Tab-separated table of C-alpha atoms and ligand atoms in Angstrom:
chain	number	residue	atom	x	y	z
A	1187	MET	CA	-12.553	-66.707	10.281
A	1188	VAL	CA	-12.857	-65.096	6.324
A	1189	GLU	CA	-15.915	-63.061	8.167
A	1190	ARG	CA	-13.763	-61.824	10.139
A	1191	ARG	CA	-10.263	-61.042	8.412
A	1192	ARG	CA	-12.983	-59.156	5.451
A	1193	ILE	CA	-14.103	-57.053	8.568
A	1194	LEU	CA	-10.022	-56.342	9.280
A	1195	THR	CA	-8.873	-55.480	6.102
A	1196	GLY	CA	-12.126	-53.100	5.916
A	1197	THR	CA	-11.141	-51.391	8.948
A	1198	ALA	CA	-7.866	-51.428	7.974
A	1199	ALA	CA	-9.133	-49.640	4.568
A	1200	LEU	CA	-10.805	-47.058	6.390
A	1201	ALA	CA	-7.806	-46.033	8.596
A	1202	GLY	CA	-5.988	-45.623	5.496
A	1203	VAL	CA	-8.047	-43.455	4.010
A	1204	ALA	CA	-8.832	-41.288	7.659
A	1205	LEU	CA	-4.852	-40.906	7.567
A	1206	VAL	CA	-4.030	-40.475	3.885
A	1207	GLY	CA	-6.900	-38.182	2.430
A	1208	PRO	CA	-6.400	-35.408	4.807
A	1209	SER	CA	-2.380	-35.248	4.005
A	1210	LEU	CA	-3.393	-35.642	0.288
A	1211	ALA	CA	-5.875	-32.620	0.704
A	1212	TRP	CA	-3.750	-30.468	2.584
A	1213	ALA	CA	-1.894	-27.508	1.042
A	1214	ALA	CA	0.338	-25.850	3.741
A	1215	LEU	CA	0.047	-22.894	4.731
A	1216	ARG	CA	3.100	-20.170	3.741
A	1217	PRO	CA	4.883	-18.875	6.660
A	1218	THR	CA	4.403	-14.950	7.262
A	1219	SER	CA	7.287	-13.408	6.169
A	1220	THR	CA	9.320	-11.375	8.185
A	1221	GLN	CA	10.099	-8.034	8.711
A	1222	VAL	CA	12.793	-6.076	10.468
A	1223	LEU	CA	12.390	-5.337	14.166
A	1224	GLY	CA	13.176	-2.179	13.547
A	1225	PRO	CA	14.399	0.514	15.944
A	1226	PHE	CA	11.796	1.105	18.254
A	1227	TYR	CA	10.689	-1.862	19.971
A	1228	PRO	CA	10.635	-0.586	23.451
A	1229	VAL	CA	13.552	0.318	26.089
A	1230	THR	CA	12.065	-0.124	28.844
A	1231	LEU	CA	8.659	-2.334	28.917
A	1232	PRO	CA	5.468	-0.414	30.334
A	1233	ALA	CA	4.159	-1.386	34.205
A	1234	ASP	CA	1.063	-1.933	32.154
A	1235	ARG	CA	1.103	-4.219	29.233
A	1236	ASP	CA	-2.280	-5.625	28.933
A	1237	THR	CA	-4.042	-6.153	25.599
A	1238	ASP	CA	-5.669	-3.512	26.019
A	1239	LEU	CA	-3.649	-0.418	24.810
A	1240	THR	CA	-6.291	2.242	24.527
A	1241	LEU	CA	-6.363	2.611	28.436
A	1242	VAL	CA	-2.983	3.379	30.346
A	1243	ALA	CA	-3.345	1.867	34.116
A	1244	GLY	CA	-3.562	4.743	36.384
A	1245	ARG	CA	-5.195	7.557	34.159
A	1246	ASP	CA	-8.355	8.379	33.088
A	1247	GLY	CA	-8.392	9.170	29.583
A	1248	ARG	CA	-8.203	7.460	26.840
A	1249	ALA	CA	-6.030	6.889	23.427
A	1250	ASP	CA	-6.282	9.174	20.873
A	1251	GLY	CA	-7.274	7.764	16.970
A	1252	GLN	CA	-9.008	5.040	15.696
A	1253	VAL	CA	-10.057	1.867	18.161
A	1254	VAL	CA	-9.186	-1.305	16.455
A	1255	ASP	CA	-9.736	-4.525	17.174
A	1256	LEU	CA	-7.266	-6.958	16.306
A	1257	ALA	CA	-7.522	-10.744	16.536
A	1258	GLY	CA	-6.151	-13.834	14.997
A	1259	GLN	CA	-4.833	-17.434	15.181
A	1260	ILE	CA	-0.952	-18.664	15.431
A	1261	LEU	CA	-0.600	-21.780	13.235
A	1262	ASN	CA	1.906	-23.754	12.131
A	1263	ALA	CA	2.384	-24.600	8.197
A	1264	ASP	CA	0.274	-27.450	8.873
A	1265	GLY	CA	-2.428	-25.587	10.020
A	1266	VAL	CA	-2.065	-26.628	13.373
A	1267	PRO	CA	-3.043	-24.058	16.101
A	1268	VAL	CA	0.253	-23.323	18.105
A	1269	SER	CA	-1.405	-22.533	21.989
A	1270	GLY	CA	1.315	-20.376	24.656
A	1271	ALA	CA	2.706	-18.293	22.104
A	1272	ARG	CA	3.799	-15.170	23.120
A	1273	VAL	CA	2.335	-12.155	21.288
A	1274	GLU	CA	4.357	-9.154	21.383
A	1275	ILE	CA	3.661	-5.396	19.713
A	1276	TRP	CA	4.689	-1.973	19.612
A	1277	GLN	CA	3.247	0.718	17.674
A	1278	ALA	CA	3.404	4.156	16.602
A	1279	ASN	CA	0.575	6.131	17.994
A	1280	SER	CA	-2.407	7.675	16.356
A	1281	HIS	CA	-0.294	11.019	15.719
A	1282	GLY	CA	2.770	8.862	14.248
A	1283	ARG	CA	5.085	9.216	16.828
A	1284	TYR	CA	6.799	5.632	19.206
A	1285	ALA	CA	7.570	6.505	22.890
A	1286	HIS	CA	11.204	5.766	22.464
A	1287	PRO	CA	13.767	7.589	22.770
A	1288	ARG	CA	15.028	7.509	19.395
A	1289	ASP	CA	12.024	8.923	17.697
A	1290	ARG	CA	12.778	12.154	17.472
A	1291	SER	CA	9.746	13.274	15.664
A	1292	ASP	CA	7.819	16.315	15.784
A	1293	SER	CA	4.712	14.331	16.438
A	1294	ALA	CA	2.701	14.267	19.601
A	1295	LEU	CA	3.274	11.569	22.735
A	1296	ASP	CA	0.130	10.309	23.278
A	1297	PRO	CA	0.409	9.740	27.357
A	1298	ASP	CA	-2.765	7.373	27.110
A	1299	PHE	CA	-1.942	5.372	24.225
A	1300	GLN	CA	0.025	2.390	26.070
A	1301	GLY	CA	2.147	1.231	23.162
A	1302	TYR	CA	3.048	-1.846	23.746
A	1303	GLY	CA	0.790	-5.340	24.800
A	1304	VAL	CA	2.080	-8.909	25.170
A	1305	VAL	CA	-0.513	-11.542	25.871
A	1306	ALA	CA	0.163	-15.729	25.310
A	1307	THR	CA	-2.550	-17.198	22.816
A	1308	ASP	CA	-5.374	-19.604	24.182
A	1309	SER	CA	-5.493	-23.318	23.740
A	1310	GLU	CA	-6.981	-22.367	19.863
A	1311	GLY	CA	-3.695	-20.398	19.074
A	1312	ARG	CA	-6.296	-17.391	19.578
A	1313	TYR	CA	-4.956	-13.491	20.754
A	1314	GLY	CA	-6.482	-10.613	20.561
A	1315	PHE	CA	-5.486	-6.551	21.142
A	1316	ARG	CA	-7.918	-3.632	21.004
A	1317	THR	CA	-5.289	-0.817	20.023
A	1318	ILE	CA	-5.638	1.921	18.015
A	1319	LYS	CA	-4.682	2.648	14.095
A	1320	PRO	CA	-1.369	3.406	14.165
A	1321	ALA	CA	-0.527	7.037	11.547
A	1322	ALA	CA	1.774	7.338	9.042
A	1323	TYR	CA	5.340	8.371	9.443
A	1324	PRO	CA	8.643	9.634	8.265
A	1325	THR	CA	11.013	7.797	8.656
A	1326	GLY	CA	13.861	10.474	8.251
A	1327	ALA	CA	15.648	8.961	4.487
A	1328	GLY	CA	14.430	10.616	1.927
A	1329	GLY	CA	10.475	11.096	1.202
A	1330	TRP	CA	10.102	7.175	2.744
A	1331	VAL	CA	7.021	7.640	4.661
A	1332	ARG	CA	6.037	4.344	6.324
A	1333	PRO	CA	2.885	3.295	5.783
A	1334	PRO	CA	0.131	2.394	9.246
A	1335	HIS	CA	2.092	-1.335	10.994
A	1336	ILE	CA	1.645	-2.561	13.589
A	1337	HIS	CA	5.423	-4.686	15.215
A	1338	PHE	CA	4.901	-8.055	16.572
A	1339	ALA	CA	7.254	-10.757	17.642
A	1340	VAL	CA	5.672	-13.835	17.768
A	1341	THR	CA	7.637	-16.735	20.348
A	1342	GLY	CA	5.880	-19.934	19.244
A	1343	ARG	CA	7.498	-23.629	20.732
A	1344	ASN	CA	10.410	-23.693	18.086
A	1345	ASP	CA	10.143	-20.018	15.747
A	1346	ARG	CA	10.921	-16.812	17.185
A	1347	LEU	CA	9.122	-14.503	14.232
A	1348	ILE	CA	9.659	-10.452	14.002
A	1349	THR	CA	7.879	-9.057	11.925
A	1350	GLN	CA	4.881	-6.400	10.981
A	1351	MET	CA	1.220	-6.201	10.287
A	1352	TYR	CA	-0.299	-3.878	7.775
A	1353	PHE	CA	-3.884	-2.428	6.980
A	1354	PRO	CA	-5.505	-2.447	3.713
A	1355	ASN	CA	-6.204	-0.212	1.194
A	1356	GLU	CA	-3.062	2.452	2.456
A	1357	PRO	CA	-1.875	3.941	-0.598
A	1358	LEU	CA	1.481	4.198	1.277
A	1359	ASN	CA	1.645	-0.098	0.910
A	1360	ASP	CA	2.066	0.445	-2.429
A	1361	VAL	CA	5.456	2.118	-2.260
A	1362	ASP	CA	7.188	0.766	1.119
A	1363	ARG	CA	10.311	-0.751	1.135
A	1364	LEU	CA	9.933	-3.167	3.871
A	1365	LEU	CA	6.023	-4.631	3.004
A	1366	ASN	CA	7.219	-4.987	-1.076
A	1367	GLY	CA	9.884	-6.717	-0.054
A	1368	ALA	CA	8.789	-9.416	1.559
A	1369	ASP	CA	8.515	-12.804	-0.277
A	1370	ASN	CA	4.681	-13.553	1.360
A	1371	ARG	CA	3.610	-9.702	1.156
A	1372	ASP	CA	0.246	-10.228	0.900
A	1373	GLY	CA	-0.067	-12.487	3.907
A	1374	LEU	CA	1.167	-9.298	6.323
A	1375	ILE	CA	-2.182	-7.395	5.275
A	1376	ALA	CA	-5.011	-7.821	8.044
A	1377	ALA	CA	-8.779	-7.914	7.248
A	1378	VAL	CA	-10.874	-5.236	7.991
A	1379	THR	CA	-14.321	-4.904	8.851
A	1380	PRO	CA	-15.524	-1.285	10.836
A	1381	THR	CA	-17.902	-2.346	13.185
A	1382	GLY	CA	-19.306	0.067	14.647
A	1383	ASP	CA	-17.083	3.017	15.721
A	1384	VAL	CA	-14.010	0.528	16.189
A	1385	LEU	CA	-12.337	-1.435	13.469
A	1386	GLY	CA	-12.436	-5.207	13.557
A	1387	ALA	CA	-9.227	-6.421	11.690
A	1388	THR	CA	-8.241	-9.728	11.419
A	1389	TRP	CA	-4.667	-10.874	11.341
A	1390	ASP	CA	-3.342	-15.025	11.442
A	1391	ILE	CA	0.416	-15.624	11.386
A	1392	VAL	CA	2.073	-18.843	10.419
A	1393	LEU	CA	5.194	-20.186	12.388
A	1394	ALA	CA	6.991	-22.371	9.942
A	1395	ARG	CA	7.239	-25.493	13.004
A	1396	GLY	CA	4.670	-23.432	15.154
B	1507	FE2	FE1	7.598	0.752	12.969
C-alpha cells in the first residue's frame, strides 16, 4: 500500500513538473503591431489570386523585379500555431505602383504582376507566397517616401490583424512614420536571405489570441 502510494505521488509530482515547468519558463510572444490598411486594398480582387504573384493566369510574361519567396508562421502569443488562418497580401509592383484607381502615380503598371494573393495557413500555421520586392513610392505628402513593404490582412479564429511587412537594411525604414510609430517596430521587419536569384524572406506573425 505504501509502495503504491509512493508510486502515485511520484507520478503526480512528475505530471506537476511537466505542466508547471514549461509555463514557468514560457515567455509570451509579443503580438505583431497593427498598421494602417492604406488606400490601396484592391477594389476588385483579381481573378487570379493564388500564392504566385509573379505569374498571372492566361499571360505568358513574368512580373518585373526581384523575386521574393516569402514564408512564415502565424502564432498566438503562447506560441501555438494558428492553422486555417486566412492570409491576404497586396503590394506595389517593382516600379512602386499599385494596380488601384486611387494610385495616380506616373510609375508603370505591370500587367504580369498579380499584386494580391490569399492563402490559408496549414496545420502548422505556415503560409507562403512567391512575389517580387515592391519598390519604394512617394506618398504625395511632403517628401514622405514609403519604404518597400507588403500589406497583410490576417484573419485567425479570434483576431483580425491589418499590418505591413518591411525589408531589413532599407534606409527609408529609419524615417518612415508608420514603421517607426509601431510599438513592436522590429517585429514588422522580415529576415531575408539571398538564395541564388531569389530573395528568401521569413516573417512570422503573432496574433494576440490567434
Ligand atoms: Fe503601401
